[in-house]
mmCIF file of C-alpha atoms and ligand atoms in Angstrom:
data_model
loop_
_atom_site.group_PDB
_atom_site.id
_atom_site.type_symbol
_atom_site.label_atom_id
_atom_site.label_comp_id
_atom_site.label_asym_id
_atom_site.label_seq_id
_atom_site.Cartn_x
_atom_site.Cartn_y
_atom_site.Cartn_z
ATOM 1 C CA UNK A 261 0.000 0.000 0.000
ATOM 2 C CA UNK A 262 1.016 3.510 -0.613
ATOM 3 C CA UNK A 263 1.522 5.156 3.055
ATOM 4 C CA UNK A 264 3.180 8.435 4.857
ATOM 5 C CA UNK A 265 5.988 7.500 6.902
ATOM 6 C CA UNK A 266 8.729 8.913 8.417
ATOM 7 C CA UNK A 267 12.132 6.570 9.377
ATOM 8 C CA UNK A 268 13.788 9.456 11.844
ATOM 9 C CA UNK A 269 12.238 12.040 14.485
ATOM 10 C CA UNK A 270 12.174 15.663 12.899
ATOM 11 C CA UNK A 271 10.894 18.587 10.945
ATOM 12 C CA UNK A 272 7.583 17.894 8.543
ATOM 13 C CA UNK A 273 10.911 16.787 6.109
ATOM 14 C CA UNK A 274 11.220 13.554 7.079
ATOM 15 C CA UNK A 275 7.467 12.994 6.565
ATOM 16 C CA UNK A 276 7.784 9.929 3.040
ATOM 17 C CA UNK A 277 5.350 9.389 0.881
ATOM 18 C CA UNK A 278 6.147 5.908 -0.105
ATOM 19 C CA UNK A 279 5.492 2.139 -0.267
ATOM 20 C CA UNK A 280 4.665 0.236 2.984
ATOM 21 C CA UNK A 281 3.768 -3.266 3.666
ATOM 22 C CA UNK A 282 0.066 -3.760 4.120
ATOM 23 C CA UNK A 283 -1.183 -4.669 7.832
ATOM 24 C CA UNK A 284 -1.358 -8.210 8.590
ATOM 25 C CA UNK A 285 -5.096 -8.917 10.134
ATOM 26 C CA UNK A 286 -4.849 -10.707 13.427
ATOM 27 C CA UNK A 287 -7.649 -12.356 15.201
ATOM 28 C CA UNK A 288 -10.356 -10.001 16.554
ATOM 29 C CA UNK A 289 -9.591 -7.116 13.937
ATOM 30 C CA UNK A 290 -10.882 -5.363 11.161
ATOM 31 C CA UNK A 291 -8.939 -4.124 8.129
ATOM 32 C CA UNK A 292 -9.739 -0.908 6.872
ATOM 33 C CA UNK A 293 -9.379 0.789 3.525
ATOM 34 C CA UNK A 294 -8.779 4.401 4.440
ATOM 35 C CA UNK A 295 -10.710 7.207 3.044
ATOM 36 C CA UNK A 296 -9.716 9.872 5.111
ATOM 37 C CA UNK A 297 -7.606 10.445 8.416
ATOM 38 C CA UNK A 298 -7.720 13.889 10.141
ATOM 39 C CA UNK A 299 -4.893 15.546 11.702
ATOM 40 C CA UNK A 300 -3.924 15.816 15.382
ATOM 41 C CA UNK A 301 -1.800 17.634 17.615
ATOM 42 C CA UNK A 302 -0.473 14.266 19.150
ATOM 43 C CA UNK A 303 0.806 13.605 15.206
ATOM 44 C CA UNK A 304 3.093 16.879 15.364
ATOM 45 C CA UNK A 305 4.532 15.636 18.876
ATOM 46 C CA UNK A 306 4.702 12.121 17.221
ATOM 47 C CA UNK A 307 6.798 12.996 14.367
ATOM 48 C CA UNK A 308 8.842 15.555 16.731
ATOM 49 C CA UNK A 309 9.950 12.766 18.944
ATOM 50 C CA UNK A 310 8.316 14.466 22.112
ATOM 51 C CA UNK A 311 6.349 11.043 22.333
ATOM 52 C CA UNK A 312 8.758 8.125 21.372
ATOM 53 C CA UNK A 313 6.998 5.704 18.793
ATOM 54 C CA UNK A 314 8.044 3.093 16.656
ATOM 55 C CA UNK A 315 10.367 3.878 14.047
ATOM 56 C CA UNK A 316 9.422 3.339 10.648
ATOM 57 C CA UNK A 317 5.846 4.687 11.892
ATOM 58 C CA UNK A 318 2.435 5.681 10.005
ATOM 59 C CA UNK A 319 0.553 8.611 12.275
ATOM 60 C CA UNK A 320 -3.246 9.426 12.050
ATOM 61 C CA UNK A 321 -5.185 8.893 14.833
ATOM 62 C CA UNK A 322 -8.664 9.615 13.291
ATOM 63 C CA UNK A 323 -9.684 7.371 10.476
ATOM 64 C CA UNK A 324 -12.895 7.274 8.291
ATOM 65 C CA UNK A 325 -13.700 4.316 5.678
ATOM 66 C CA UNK A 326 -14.869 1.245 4.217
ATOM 67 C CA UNK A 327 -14.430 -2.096 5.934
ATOM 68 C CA UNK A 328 -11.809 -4.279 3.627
ATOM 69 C CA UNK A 329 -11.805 -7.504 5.673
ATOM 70 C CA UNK A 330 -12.543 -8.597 9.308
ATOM 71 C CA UNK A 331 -11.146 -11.787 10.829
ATOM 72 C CA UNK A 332 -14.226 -13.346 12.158
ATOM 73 C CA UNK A 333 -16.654 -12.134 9.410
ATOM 74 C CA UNK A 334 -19.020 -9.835 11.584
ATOM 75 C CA UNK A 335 -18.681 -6.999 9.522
ATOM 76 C CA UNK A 336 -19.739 -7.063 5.711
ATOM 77 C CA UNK A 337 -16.948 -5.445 3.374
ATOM 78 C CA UNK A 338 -17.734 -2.393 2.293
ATOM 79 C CA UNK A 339 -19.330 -0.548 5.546
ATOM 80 C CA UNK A 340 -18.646 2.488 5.916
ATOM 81 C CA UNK A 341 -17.013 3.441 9.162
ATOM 82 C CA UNK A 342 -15.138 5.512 11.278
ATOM 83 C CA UNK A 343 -13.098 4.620 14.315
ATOM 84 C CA UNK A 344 -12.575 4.654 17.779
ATOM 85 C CA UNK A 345 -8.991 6.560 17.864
ATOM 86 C CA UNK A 346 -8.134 4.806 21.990
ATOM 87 C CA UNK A 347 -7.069 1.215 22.049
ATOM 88 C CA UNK A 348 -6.766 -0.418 25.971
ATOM 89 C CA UNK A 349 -6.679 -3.976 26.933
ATOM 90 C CA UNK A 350 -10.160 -4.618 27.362
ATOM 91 C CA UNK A 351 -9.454 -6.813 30.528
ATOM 92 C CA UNK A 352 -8.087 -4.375 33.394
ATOM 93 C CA UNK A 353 -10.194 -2.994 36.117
ATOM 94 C CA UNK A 354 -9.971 0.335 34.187
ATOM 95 C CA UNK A 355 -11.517 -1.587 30.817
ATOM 96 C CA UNK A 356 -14.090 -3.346 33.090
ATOM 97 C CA UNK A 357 -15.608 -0.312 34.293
ATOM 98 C CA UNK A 358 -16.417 1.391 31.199
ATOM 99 C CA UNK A 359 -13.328 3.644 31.992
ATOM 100 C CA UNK A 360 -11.134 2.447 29.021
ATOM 101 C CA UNK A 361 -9.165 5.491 28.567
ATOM 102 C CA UNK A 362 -7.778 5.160 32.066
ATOM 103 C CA UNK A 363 -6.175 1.772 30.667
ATOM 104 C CA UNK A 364 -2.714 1.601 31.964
ATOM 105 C CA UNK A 365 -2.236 -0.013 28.588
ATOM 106 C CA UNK A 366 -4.199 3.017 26.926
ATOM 107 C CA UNK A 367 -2.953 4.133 23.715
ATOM 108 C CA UNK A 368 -3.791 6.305 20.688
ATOM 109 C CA UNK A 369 -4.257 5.075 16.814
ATOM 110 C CA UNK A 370 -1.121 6.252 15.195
ATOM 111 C CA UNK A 371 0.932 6.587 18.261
ATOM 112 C CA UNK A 372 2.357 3.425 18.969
ATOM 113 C CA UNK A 373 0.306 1.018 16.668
ATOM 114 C CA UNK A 374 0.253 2.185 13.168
ATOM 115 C CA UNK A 375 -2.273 4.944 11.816
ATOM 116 C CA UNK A 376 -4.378 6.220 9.008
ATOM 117 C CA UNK A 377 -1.951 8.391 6.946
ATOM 118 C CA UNK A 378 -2.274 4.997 4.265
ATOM 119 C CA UNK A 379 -4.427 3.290 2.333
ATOM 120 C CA UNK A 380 -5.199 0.754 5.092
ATOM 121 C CA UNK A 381 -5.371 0.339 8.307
ATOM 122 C CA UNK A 382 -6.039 -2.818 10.808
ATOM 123 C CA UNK A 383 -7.767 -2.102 14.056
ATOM 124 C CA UNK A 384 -9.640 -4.432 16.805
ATOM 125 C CA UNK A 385 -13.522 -4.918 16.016
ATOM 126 C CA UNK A 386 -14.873 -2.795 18.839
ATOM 127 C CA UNK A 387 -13.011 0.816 18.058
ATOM 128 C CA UNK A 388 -15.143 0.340 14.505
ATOM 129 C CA UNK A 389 -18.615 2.261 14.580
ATOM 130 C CA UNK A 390 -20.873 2.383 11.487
ATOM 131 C CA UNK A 391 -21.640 5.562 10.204
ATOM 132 C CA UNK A 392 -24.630 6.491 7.961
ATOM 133 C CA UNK A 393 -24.734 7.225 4.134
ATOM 134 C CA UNK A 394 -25.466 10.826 4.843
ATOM 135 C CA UNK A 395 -22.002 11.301 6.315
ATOM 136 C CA UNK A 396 -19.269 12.226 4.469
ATOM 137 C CA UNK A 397 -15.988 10.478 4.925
ATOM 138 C CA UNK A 398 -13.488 13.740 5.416
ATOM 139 C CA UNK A 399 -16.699 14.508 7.825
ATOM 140 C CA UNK A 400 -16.602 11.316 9.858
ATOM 141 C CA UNK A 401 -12.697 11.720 10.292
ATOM 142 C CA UNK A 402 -13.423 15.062 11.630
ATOM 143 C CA UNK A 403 -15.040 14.022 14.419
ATOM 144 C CA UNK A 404 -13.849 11.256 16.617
ATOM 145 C CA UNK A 405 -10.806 12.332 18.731
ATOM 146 C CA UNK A 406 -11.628 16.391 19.288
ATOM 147 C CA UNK A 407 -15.448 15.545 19.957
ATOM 148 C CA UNK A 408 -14.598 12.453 22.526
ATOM 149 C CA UNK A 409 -11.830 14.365 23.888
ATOM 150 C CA UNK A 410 -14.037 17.656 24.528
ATOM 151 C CA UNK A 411 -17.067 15.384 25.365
ATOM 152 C CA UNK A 412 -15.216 13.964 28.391
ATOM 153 C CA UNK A 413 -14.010 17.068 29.457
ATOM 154 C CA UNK A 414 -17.544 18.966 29.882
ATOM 155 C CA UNK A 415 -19.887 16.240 30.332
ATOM 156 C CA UNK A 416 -18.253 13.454 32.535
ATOM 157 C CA UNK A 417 -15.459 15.310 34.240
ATOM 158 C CA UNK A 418 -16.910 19.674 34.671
ATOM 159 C CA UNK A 419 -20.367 17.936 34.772
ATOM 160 C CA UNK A 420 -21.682 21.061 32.610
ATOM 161 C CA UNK A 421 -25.229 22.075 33.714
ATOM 162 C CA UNK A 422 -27.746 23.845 31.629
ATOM 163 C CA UNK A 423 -27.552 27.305 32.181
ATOM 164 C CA UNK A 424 -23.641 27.512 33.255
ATOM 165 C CA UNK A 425 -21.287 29.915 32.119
ATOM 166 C CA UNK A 426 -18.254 28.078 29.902
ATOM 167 C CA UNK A 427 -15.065 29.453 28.199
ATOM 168 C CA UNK A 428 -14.121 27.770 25.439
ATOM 169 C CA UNK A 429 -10.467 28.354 24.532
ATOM 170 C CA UNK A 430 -8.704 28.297 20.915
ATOM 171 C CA UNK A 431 -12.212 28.584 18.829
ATOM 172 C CA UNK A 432 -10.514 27.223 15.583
ATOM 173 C CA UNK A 433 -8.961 24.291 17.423
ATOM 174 C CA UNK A 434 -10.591 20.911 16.675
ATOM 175 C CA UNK A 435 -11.085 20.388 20.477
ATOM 176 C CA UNK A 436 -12.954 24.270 20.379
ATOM 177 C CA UNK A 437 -14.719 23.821 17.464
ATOM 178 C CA UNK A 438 -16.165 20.817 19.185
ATOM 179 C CA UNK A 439 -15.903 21.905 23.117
ATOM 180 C CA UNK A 440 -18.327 25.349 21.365
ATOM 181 C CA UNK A 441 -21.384 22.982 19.955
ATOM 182 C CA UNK A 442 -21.176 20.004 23.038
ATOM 183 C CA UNK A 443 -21.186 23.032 25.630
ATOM 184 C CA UNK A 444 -23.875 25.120 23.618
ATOM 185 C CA UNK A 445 -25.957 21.581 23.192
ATOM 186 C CA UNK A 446 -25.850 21.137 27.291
ATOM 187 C CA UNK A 447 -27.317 24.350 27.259
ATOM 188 C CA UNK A 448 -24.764 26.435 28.304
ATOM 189 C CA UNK A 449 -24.025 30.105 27.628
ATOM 190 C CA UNK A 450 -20.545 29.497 25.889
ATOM 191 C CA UNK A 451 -17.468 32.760 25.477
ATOM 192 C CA UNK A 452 -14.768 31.699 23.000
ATOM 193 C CA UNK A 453 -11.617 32.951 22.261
ATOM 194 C CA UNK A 454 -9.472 33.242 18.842
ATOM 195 C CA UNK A 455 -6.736 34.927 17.610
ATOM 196 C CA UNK A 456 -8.728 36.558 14.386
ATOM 197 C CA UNK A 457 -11.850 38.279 13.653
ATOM 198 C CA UNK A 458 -12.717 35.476 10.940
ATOM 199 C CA UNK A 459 -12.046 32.719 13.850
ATOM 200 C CA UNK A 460 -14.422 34.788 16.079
ATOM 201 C CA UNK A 461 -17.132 34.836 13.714
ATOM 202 C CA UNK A 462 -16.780 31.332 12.975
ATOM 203 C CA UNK A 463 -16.799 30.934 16.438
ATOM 204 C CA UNK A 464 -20.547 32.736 16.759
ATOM 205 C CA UNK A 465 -21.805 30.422 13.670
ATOM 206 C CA UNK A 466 -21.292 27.382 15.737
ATOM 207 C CA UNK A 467 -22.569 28.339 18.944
ATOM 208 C CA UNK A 468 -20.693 31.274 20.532
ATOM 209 C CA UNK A 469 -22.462 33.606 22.731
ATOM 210 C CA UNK A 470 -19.668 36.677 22.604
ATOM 211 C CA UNK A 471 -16.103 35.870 21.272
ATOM 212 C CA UNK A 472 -12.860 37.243 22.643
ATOM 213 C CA UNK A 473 -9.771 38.288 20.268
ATOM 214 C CA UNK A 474 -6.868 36.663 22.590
ATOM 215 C CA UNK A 475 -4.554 38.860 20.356
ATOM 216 C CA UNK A 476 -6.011 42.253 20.586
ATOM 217 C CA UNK A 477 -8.331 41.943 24.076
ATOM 218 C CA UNK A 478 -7.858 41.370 27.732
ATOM 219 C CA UNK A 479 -9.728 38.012 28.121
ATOM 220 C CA UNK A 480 -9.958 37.937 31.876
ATOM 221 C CA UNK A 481 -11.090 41.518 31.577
ATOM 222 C CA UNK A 482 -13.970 40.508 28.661
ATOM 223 C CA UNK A 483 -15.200 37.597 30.882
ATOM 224 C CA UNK A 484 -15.519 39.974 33.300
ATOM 225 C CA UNK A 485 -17.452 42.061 31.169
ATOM 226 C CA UNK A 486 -19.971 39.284 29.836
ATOM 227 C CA UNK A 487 -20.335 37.870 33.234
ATOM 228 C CA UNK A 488 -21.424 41.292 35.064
ATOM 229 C CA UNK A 489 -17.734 40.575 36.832
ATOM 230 C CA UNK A 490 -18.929 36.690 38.188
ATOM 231 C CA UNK A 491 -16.442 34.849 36.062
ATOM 232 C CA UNK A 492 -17.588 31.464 34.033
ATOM 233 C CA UNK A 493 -18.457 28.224 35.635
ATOM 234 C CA UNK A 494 -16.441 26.057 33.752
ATOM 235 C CA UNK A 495 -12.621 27.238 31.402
ATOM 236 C CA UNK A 496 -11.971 24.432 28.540
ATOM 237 C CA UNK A 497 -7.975 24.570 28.548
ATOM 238 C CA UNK A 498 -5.928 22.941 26.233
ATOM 239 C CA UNK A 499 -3.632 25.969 25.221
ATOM 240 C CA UNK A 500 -1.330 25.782 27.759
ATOM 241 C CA UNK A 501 1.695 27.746 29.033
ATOM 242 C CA UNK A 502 0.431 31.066 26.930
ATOM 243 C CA UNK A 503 -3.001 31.108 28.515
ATOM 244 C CA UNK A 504 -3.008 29.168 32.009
ATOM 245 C CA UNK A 505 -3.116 32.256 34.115
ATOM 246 C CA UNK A 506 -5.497 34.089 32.477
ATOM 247 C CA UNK A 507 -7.536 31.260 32.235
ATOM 248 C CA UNK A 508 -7.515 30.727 36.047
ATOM 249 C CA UNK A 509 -8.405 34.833 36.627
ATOM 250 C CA UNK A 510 -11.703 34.009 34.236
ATOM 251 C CA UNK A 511 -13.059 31.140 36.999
ATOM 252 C CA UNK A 512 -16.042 32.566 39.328
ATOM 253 C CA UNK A 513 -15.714 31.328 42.821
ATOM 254 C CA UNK A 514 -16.353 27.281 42.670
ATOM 255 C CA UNK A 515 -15.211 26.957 39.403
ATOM 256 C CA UNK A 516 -13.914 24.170 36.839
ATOM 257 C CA UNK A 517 -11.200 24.222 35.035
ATOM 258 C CA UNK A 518 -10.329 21.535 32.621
ATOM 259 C CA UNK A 519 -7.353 20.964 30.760
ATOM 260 C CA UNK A 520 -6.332 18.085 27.634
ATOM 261 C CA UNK A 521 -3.412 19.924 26.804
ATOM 262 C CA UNK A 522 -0.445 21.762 26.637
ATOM 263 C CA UNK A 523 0.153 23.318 23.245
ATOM 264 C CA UNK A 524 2.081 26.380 24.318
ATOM 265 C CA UNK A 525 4.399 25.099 27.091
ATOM 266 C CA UNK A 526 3.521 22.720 29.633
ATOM 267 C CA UNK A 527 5.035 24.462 32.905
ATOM 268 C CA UNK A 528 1.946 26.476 34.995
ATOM 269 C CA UNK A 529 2.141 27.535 38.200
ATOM 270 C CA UNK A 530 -0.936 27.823 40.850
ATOM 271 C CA UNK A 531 -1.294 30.666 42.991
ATOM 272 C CA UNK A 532 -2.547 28.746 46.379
ATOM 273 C CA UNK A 533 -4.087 31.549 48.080
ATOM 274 C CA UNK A 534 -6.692 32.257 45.119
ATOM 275 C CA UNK A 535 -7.403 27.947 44.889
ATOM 276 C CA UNK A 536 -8.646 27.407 48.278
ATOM 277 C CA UNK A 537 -10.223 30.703 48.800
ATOM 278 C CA UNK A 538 -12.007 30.733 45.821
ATOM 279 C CA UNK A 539 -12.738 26.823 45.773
ATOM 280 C CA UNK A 540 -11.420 26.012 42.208
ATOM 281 C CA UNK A 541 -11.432 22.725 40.825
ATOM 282 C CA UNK A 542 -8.495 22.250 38.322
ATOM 283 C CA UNK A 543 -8.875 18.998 36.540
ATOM 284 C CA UNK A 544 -7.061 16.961 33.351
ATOM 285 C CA UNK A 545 -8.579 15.119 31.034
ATOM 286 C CA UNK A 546 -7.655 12.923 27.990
ATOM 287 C CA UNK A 547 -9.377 11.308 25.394
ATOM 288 C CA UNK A 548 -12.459 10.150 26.264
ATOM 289 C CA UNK A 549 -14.234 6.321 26.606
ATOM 290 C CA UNK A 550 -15.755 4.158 23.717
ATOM 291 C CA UNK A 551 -19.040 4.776 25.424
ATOM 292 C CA UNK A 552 -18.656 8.575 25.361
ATOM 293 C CA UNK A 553 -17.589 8.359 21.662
ATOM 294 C CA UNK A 554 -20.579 6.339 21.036
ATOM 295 C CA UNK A 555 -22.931 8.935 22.687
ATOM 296 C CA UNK A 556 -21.575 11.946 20.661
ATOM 297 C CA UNK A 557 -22.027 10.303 17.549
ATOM 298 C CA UNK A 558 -25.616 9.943 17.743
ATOM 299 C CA UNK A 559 -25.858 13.956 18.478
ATOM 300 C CA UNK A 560 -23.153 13.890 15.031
ATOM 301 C CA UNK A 561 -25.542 11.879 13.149
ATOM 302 C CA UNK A 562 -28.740 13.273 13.938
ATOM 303 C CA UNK A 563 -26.947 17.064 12.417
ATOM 304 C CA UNK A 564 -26.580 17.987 15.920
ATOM 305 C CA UNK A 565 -23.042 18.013 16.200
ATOM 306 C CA UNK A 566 -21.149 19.371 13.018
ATOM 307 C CA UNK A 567 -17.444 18.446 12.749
ATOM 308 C CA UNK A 568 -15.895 21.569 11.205
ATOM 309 C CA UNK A 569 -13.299 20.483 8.136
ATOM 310 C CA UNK A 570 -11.156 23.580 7.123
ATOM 311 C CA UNK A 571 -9.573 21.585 4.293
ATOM 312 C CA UNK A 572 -8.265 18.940 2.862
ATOM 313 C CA UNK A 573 -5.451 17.452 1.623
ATOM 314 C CA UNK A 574 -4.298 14.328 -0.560
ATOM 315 C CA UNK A 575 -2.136 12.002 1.334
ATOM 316 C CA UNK A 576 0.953 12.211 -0.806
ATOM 317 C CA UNK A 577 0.829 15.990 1.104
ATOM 318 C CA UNK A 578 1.074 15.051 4.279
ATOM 319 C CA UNK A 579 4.187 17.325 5.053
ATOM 320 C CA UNK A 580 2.453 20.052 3.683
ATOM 321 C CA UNK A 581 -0.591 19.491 5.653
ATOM 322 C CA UNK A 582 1.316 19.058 8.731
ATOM 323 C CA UNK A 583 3.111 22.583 8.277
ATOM 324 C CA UNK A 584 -0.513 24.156 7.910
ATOM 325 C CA UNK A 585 -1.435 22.955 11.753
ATOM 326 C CA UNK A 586 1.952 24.052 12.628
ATOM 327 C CA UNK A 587 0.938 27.603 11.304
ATOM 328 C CA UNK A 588 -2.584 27.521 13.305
ATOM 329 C CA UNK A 589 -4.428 29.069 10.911
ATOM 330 C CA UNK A 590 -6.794 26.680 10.550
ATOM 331 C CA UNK A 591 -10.600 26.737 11.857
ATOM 332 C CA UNK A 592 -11.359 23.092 12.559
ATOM 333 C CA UNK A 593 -9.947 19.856 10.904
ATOM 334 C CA UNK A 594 -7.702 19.777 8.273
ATOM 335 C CA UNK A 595 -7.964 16.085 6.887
ATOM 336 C CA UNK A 596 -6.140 14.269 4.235
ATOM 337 C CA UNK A 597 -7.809 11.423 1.477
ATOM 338 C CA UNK A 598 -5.654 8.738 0.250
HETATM 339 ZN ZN1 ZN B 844 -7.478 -2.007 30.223
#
């Protein structure tokens, strides 16, 4: 099969276009022919070395397509599918509880298995989930890891409420894009942030109550604003180093703050005196269970949940594609089609 790899750690350079072997199906899995994979975050740190992985390695964490081959038959060839992007043992106490992504053996598609920047792809039977003919491949591969991830983060770890107060940061992120419509469908009054005007207005389109330019505005001093100086209920971090104690100044007294990332820089620092007096609750978050994933999608395939795609890419581009979400200019996915 034709597949991106890369053979060293590095720059978008290494990133080869090239022959691979195809996967070898092993009992309990399904082969997938690969119609599109969307880009992540985790495949910048991938390639980068910041996470180790198996050298020569295909990334691509989220995967839409059509069933190939599956080793005990239950699936027909030729459904159309996306996939579950967290793999865990299935066994542990973690697994057992419906709490998969707190597997020890948890990992991502693409990180240390093999991914979707190919033409196939083999993963176990249960991270496959049918999708219906009205969805669009580049669509389907939009959604699983950003809407899981931000999924976990409001609804099983803030515990959003309807009627709270929730900063969303990084609007044209794919966790924002999706943390904006999940929060917004919980029936919460949702601020975003964005470094453009064209972001912000994006931002509104998808569920947005007032937007915040991060570049031009004092965000702590906006929320203020917005919030008749309360502060929101609940900040959706993932930013990082850059925005951590801003973020914290935004929090009324009692509030949640939830991070899945550390884009900018991964060293914050807690001022004590402000978390016990104001009772904040800073929590982390990653990924998000099967069961979660399986919960958004029915919101994604009723049209209530709209995976944004910015644009797309063929495969053979992958280096190119990669430099785009290194530029962040991007509002929402940017996916590539083998
Ligand atoms: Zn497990």
């Amino acid at each position: 099969m034709k597949a991106v790899r890369f053979h060293a750690h590095g720059g978008a350079d290494v990133l080869r276009y090239e022959e691979a072997p195809d996967p070898e199906l092993q009992a309990g899995e399904v082969l997938i022919r690969v119609r599109a994979c969307a880009l992540n975050h985790l495949d910048l740190w991938n390639r980068r070395g910041v996470v180790r992985v198996p050298l020569p390695h295909i990334s691509g964490a989220d995967v839409a397509g059509e069933v190939v081959d599956c080793s005990d038959k239950q699936l027909p060839a030729g459904r159309r599918v996306l996939l579950q992007p967290g793999l865990s043992c299935g066994r542990c106490e973690a697994c057992l509880e419906g709490r998969d992504n707190e597997c020890a053996r948890y990992d991502v598609l693409g990180s240390q298995s093999d991914g979707g920047y190919a033409e196939l792809v083999r993963v176990p039977i249960q991270n496959v989930v049918a999708i219906p003919d009205a969805i669009g491949f580049a669509e389907a591969a939009a959604f699983p890891l950003t809407f899981v991830t931000a999924w976990h983060m409001l609804v099983t770890r803030a515990k959003i409420r309807p009627g709270e107060d929730v900063l969303v940061l990084g609007a044209g992120s794919g966790v924002g894009q999706a943390a904006i419509q999940i929060a917004w469908l919980h029936g919460a009054r949702v601020f975003a942030t964005a470094g453009s005007d064209e972001k912000l207005a994006r931002a509104r389109e998808i569920g947005a109550y007032e937007v915040v330019n991060h570049h031009t505005q004092d965000v702590p001093a906006e929320i203020r604003r917005f919030t008749n100086n309360r502060g929101v209920d609940v900040v959706i971090e993932h930013v990082g180093e850059a925005t951590w104690e801003r973020s914290l100044k935004c929090l009324t007294r009692g509030g949640r703050l939830v991070t899945c990332g550390a884009t900018t820089g991964h060293k914050a620092s807690v001022d004590l005196r402000f978390l016990f007096s104001k009772q904040h609750t800073l929590m982390g978050s990653y990924m998000g269970t099967k069961a979660e994933l399986l919960r958004a999608a029915q919101f994604f395939f009723a049209g209530q949940l709209r995976p944004v795609v910015d644009r797309t890419f063929p495969l053979a581009e992958a280096a190119a594609a990669q430099a785009y979400l290194e530029r962040g200019e991007q509002f929402g996915k940017v996916i590539l089609e083998p």
